[in-house]
Tab-separated table of C-alpha atoms in Angstrom:
chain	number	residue	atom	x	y	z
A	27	UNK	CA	-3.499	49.519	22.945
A	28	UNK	CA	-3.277	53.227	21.729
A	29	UNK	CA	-0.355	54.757	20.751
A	30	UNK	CA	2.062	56.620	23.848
A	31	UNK	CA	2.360	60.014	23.990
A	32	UNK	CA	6.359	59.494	25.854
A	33	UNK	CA	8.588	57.036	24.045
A	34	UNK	CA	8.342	53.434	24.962
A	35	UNK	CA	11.250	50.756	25.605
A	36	UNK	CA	11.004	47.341	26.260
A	37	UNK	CA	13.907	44.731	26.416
A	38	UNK	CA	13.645	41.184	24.827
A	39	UNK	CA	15.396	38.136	24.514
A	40	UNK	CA	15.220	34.541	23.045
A	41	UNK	CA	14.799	31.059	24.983
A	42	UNK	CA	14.201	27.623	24.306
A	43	UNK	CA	11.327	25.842	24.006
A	44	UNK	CA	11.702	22.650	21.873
A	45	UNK	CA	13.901	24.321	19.446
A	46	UNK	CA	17.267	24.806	20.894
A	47	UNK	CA	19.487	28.267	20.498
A	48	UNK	CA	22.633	27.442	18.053
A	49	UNK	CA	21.289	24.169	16.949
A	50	UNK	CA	17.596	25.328	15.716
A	51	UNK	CA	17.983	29.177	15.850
A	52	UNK	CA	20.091	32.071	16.339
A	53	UNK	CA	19.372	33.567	19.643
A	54	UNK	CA	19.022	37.086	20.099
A	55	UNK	CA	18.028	39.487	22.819
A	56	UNK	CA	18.187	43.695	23.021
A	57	UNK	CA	15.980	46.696	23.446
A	58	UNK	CA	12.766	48.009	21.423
A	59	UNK	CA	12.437	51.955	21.292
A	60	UNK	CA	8.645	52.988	20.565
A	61	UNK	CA	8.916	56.430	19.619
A	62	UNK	CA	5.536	58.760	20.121
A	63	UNK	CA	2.975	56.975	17.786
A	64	UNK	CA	4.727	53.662	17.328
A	65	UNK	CA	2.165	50.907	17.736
A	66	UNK	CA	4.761	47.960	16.644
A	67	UNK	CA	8.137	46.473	16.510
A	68	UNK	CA	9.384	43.571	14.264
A	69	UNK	CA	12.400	41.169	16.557
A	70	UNK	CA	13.913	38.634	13.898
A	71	UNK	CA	15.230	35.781	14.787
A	72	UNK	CA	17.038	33.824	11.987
A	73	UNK	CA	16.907	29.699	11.657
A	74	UNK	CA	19.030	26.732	10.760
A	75	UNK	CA	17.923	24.806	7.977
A	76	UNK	CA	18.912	21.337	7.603
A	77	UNK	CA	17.424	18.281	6.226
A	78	UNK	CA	16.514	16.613	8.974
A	79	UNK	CA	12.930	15.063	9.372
A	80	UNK	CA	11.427	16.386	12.822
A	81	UNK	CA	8.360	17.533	14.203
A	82	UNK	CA	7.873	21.513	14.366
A	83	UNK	CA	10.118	23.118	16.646
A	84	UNK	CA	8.964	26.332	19.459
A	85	UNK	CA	11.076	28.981	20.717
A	86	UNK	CA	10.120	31.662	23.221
A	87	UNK	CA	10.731	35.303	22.643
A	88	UNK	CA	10.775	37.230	26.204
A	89	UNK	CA	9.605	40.997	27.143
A	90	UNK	CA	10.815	42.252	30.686
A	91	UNK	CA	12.283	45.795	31.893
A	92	UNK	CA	9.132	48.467	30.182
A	93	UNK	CA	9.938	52.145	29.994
A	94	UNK	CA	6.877	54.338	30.727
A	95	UNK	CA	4.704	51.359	29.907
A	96	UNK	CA	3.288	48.229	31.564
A	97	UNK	CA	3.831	44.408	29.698
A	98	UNK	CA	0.253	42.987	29.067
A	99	UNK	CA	2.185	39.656	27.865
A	100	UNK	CA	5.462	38.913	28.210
A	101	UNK	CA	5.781	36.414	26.361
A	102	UNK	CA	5.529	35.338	22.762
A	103	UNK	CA	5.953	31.926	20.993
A	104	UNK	CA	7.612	31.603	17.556
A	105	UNK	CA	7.090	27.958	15.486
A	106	UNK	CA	9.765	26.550	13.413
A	107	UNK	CA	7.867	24.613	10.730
A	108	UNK	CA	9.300	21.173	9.469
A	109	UNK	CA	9.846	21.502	5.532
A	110	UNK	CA	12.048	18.668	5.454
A	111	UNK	CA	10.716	15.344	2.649
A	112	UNK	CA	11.110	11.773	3.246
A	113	UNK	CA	11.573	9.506	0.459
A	114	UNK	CA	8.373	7.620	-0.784
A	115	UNK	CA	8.389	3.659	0.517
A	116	UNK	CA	6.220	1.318	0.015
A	117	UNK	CA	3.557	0.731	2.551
A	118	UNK	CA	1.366	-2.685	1.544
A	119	UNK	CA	1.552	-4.878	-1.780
A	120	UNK	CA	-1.747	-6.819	-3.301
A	121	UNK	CA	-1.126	-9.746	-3.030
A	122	UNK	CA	0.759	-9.371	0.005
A	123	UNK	CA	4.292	-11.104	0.626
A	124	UNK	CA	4.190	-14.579	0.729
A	125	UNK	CA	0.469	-15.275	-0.673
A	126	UNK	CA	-0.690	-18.383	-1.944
A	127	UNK	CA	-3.302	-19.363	-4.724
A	128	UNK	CA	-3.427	-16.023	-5.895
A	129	UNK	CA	-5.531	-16.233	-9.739
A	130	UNK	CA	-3.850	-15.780	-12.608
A	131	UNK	CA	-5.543	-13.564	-13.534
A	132	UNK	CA	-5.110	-11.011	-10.898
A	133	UNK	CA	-3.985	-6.806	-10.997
A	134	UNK	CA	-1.238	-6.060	-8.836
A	135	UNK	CA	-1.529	-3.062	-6.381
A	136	UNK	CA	1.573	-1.513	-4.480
A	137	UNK	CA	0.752	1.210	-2.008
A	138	UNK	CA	2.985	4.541	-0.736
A	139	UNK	CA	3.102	6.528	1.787
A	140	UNK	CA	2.713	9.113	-0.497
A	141	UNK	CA	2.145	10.109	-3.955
A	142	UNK	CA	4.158	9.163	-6.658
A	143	UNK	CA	4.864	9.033	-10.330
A	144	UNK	CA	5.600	6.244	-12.029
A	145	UNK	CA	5.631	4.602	-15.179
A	146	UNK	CA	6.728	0.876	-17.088
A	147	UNK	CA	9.900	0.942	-16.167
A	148	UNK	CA	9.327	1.535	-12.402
A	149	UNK	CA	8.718	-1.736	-11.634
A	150	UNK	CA	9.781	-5.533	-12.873
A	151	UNK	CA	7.629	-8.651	-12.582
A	152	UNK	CA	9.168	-11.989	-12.697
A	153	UNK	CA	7.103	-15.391	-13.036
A	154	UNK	CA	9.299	-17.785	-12.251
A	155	UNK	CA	12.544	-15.752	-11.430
A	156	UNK	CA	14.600	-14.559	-14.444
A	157	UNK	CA	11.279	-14.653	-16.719
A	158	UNK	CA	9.702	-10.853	-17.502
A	159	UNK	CA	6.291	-10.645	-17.499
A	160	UNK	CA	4.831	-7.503	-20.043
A	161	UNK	CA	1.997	-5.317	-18.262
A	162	UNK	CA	0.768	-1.780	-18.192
A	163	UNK	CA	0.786	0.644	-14.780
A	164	UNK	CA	-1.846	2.831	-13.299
A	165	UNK	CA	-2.169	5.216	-10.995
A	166	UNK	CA	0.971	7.217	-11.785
A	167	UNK	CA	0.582	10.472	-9.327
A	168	UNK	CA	-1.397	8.792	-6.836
A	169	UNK	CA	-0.484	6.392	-3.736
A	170	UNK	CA	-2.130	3.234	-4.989
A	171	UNK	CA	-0.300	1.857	-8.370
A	172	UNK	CA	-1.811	-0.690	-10.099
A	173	UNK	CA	0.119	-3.305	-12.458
A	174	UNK	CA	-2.095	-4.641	-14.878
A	175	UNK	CA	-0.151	-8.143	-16.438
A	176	UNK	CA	-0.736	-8.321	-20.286
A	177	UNK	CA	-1.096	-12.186	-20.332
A	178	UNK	CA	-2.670	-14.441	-17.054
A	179	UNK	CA	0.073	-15.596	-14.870
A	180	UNK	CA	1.314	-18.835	-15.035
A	181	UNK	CA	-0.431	-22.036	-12.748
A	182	UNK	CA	1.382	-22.888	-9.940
A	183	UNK	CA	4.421	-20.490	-10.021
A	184	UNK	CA	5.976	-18.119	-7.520
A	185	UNK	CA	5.999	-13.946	-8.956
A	186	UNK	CA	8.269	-11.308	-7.541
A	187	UNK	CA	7.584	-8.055	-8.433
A	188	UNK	CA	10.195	-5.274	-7.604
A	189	UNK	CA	9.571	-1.413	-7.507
A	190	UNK	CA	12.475	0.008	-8.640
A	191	UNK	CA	13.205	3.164	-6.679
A	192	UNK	CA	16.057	4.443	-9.255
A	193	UNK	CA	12.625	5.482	-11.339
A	194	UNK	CA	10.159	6.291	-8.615
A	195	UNK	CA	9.739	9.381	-7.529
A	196	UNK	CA	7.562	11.270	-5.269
A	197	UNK	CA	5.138	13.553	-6.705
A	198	UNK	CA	5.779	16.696	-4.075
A	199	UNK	CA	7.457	20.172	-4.893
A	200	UNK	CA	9.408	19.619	-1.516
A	201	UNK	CA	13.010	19.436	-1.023
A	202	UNK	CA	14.767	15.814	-2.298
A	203	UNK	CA	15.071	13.208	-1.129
A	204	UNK	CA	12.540	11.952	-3.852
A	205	UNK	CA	12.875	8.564	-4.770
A	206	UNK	CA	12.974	5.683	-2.436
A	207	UNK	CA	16.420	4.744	-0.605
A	208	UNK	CA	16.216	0.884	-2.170
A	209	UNK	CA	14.527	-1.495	-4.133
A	210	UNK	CA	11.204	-3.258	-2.282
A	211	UNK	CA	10.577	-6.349	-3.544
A	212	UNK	CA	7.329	-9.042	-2.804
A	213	UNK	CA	6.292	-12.259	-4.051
A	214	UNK	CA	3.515	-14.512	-4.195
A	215	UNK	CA	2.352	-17.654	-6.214
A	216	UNK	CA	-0.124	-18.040	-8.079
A	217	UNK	CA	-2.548	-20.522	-7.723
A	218	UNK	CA	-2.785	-24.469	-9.151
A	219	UNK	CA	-5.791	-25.942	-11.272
A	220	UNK	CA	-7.383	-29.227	-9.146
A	221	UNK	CA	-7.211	-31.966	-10.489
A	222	UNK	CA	-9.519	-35.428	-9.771
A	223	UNK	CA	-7.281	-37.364	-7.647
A	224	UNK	CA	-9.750	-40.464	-7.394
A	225	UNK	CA	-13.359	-41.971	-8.259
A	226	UNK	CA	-15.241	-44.502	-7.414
A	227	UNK	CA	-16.417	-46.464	-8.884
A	228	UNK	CA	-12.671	-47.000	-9.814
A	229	UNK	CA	-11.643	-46.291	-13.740
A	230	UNK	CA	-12.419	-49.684	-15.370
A	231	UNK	CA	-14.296	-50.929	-12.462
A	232	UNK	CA	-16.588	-54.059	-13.031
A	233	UNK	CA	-19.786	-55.475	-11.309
A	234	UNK	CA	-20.459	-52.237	-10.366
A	235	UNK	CA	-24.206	-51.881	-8.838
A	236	UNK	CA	-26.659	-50.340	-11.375
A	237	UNK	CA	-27.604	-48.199	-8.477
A	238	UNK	CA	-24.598	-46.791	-7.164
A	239	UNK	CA	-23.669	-43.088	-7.062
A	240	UNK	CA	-20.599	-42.150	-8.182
A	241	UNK	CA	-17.844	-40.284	-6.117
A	242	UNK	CA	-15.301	-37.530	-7.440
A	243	UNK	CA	-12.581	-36.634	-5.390
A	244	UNK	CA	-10.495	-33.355	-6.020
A	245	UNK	CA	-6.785	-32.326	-5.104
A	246	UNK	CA	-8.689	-29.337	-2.932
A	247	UNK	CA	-12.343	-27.804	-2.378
A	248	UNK	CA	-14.407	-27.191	-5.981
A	249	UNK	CA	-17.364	-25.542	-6.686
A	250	UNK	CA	-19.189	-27.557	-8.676
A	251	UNK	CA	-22.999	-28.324	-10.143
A	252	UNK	CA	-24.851	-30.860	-12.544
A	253	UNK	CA	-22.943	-29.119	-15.618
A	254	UNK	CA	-19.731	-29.467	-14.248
A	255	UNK	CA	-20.092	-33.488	-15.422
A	256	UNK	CA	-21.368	-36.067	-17.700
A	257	UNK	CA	-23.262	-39.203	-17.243
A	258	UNK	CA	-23.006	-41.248	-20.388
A	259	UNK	CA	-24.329	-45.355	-20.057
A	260	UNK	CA	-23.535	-46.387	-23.163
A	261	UNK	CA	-21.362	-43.318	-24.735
A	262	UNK	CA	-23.863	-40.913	-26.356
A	263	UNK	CA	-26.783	-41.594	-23.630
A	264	UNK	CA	-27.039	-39.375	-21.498
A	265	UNK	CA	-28.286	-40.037	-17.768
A	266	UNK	CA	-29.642	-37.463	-15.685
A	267	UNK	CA	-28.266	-36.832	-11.842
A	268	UNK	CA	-27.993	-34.441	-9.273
A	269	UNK	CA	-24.814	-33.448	-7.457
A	270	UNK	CA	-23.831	-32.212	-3.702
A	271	UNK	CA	-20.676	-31.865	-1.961
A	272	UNK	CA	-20.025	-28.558	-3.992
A	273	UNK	CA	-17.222	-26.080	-1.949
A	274	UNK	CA	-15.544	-29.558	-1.005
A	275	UNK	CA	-13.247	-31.984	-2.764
A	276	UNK	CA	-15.096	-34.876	-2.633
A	277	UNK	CA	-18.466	-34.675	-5.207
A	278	UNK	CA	-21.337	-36.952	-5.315
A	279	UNK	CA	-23.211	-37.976	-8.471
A	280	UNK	CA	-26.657	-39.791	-7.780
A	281	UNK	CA	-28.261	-41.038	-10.982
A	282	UNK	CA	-31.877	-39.915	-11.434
A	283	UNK	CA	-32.899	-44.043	-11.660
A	284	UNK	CA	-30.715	-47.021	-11.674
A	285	UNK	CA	-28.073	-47.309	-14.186
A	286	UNK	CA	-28.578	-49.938	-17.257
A	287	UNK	CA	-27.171	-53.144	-16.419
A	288	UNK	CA	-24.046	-54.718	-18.527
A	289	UNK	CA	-23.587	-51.260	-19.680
A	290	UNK	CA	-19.741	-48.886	-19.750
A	291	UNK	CA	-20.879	-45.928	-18.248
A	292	UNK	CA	-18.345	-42.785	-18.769
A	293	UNK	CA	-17.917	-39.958	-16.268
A	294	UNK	CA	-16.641	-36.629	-17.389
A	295	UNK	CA	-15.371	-33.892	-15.441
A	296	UNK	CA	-15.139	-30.811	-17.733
């Protein structure tokens, strides 16, 4: 509104909204003077910092009581803004906790809730327990860090990796705390080769019919084709086949046309 031409008072005091007087705020209350011309007034009201993590806070500032003037809104709101960090944690792991037949030849990814820098030393990986694995880190600065081992992981063999929060800290300009408050650790094994757990014909069998196929079975589910074998009646011959039973553990071999008779015949897996 314009400027009065008589001087102006107004009175004012503090209330609670979420923010609470003493705890969040110093409450205050008193008079405004608008002398002639005076469009505005400045009321302070000091906070309490603390390092508590909360949501934004309200308080109320109240305008009741006008001299020579009328109170188009009595009532203002004034926001307390959080400023307060949390220390970085870690939110999911690649593999996750507990996974099984992971390759060997797998990156390892550990997420945060927030940015972070990092570097070698951030982070131990252990294949079995007690033995140190070498690798290099990415990501440093982002959320998603990425352990690259130098070597494939052994077969077969359980891997903990630990972030270690002493040298892990959060990439923000905000107030500590900035590493995490412990050590996270996950682990995960890594997965064993199959191996041919039967045949038949039998190794060494006899009599067997010159027009038999020939039946691999695996420790677990293969993929396999016609290269993943040999046929060989006597060694050095080579007889042609086809194969099915691929994405399971049992694989057939049917000879193109009967095998010779009175005749080793060899069966490689490679």
């Amino acid at each position: 509104s314009a400027a009065s031409k008589q001087q102006v008072t107004v009175n004012y005091a503090t209330a609670d909204g979420t923010a609470t007087a003493l705890s969040d705020y110093q409450p205050t209350n008193g008079q405004l003077v608008f002398k002639k011309g005076d469009l505005q007034k400045t009321i302070t009201v000091n906070v309490y910092g603390d390092t508590a993590v909360e949501p934004d806070e309200t308080f109320f500032v109240n305008l009741s009581n006008a001299g020579n003037a009328t109170i188009g809104d009595s009532q203002a709101v004034g926001t307390i803004q959080n400023d307060d960090d949390t220390p970085p944690s870690v939110t999911t792991t690649t593999p996750a906790n507990g996974a099984t037949n992971v390759a060997t030849n797998t990156n390892i990814t550990v997420n945060f809730d927030e940015n972070v820098d990092v570097t070698n030393n951030s982070f131990t990986l252990e294949c079995p327990a007690g033995t140190g694995k070498t690798f290099s880190v990415g990501g440093s600065g982002t959320s998603a860090i990425t352990l690259d081992p130098t070597n494939n992981l052994p077969e077969g063999t359980t891997c903990t990796v630990t972030a270690v929060a002493a040298n892990i800290s959060d990439s923000d300009t905000s107030d500590p705390p900035d590493h995490p408050t412990s050590n996270s650790s996950f682990s995960f094994t890594t997965d064993t080769p199959p191996t041919v757990s039967s045949t038949s014909p039998t190794n060494n069998a006899t009599g067997v019919g010159a027009n038999s196929n020939i039946t691999v079975t695996f420790s677990e589910p293969v993929n396999a084709s016609a290269s993943s074998f040999t046929l060989e009646c006597p060694t050095g011959t080579s007889q042609s086949f086809s194969v099915s039973g691929s994405t399971t553990s049992t694989i057939t071999l049917d000879p193109t046309a009967d095998l010779p008779g009175s005749t080793t015949c060899t069966v490689t897996v490679l």
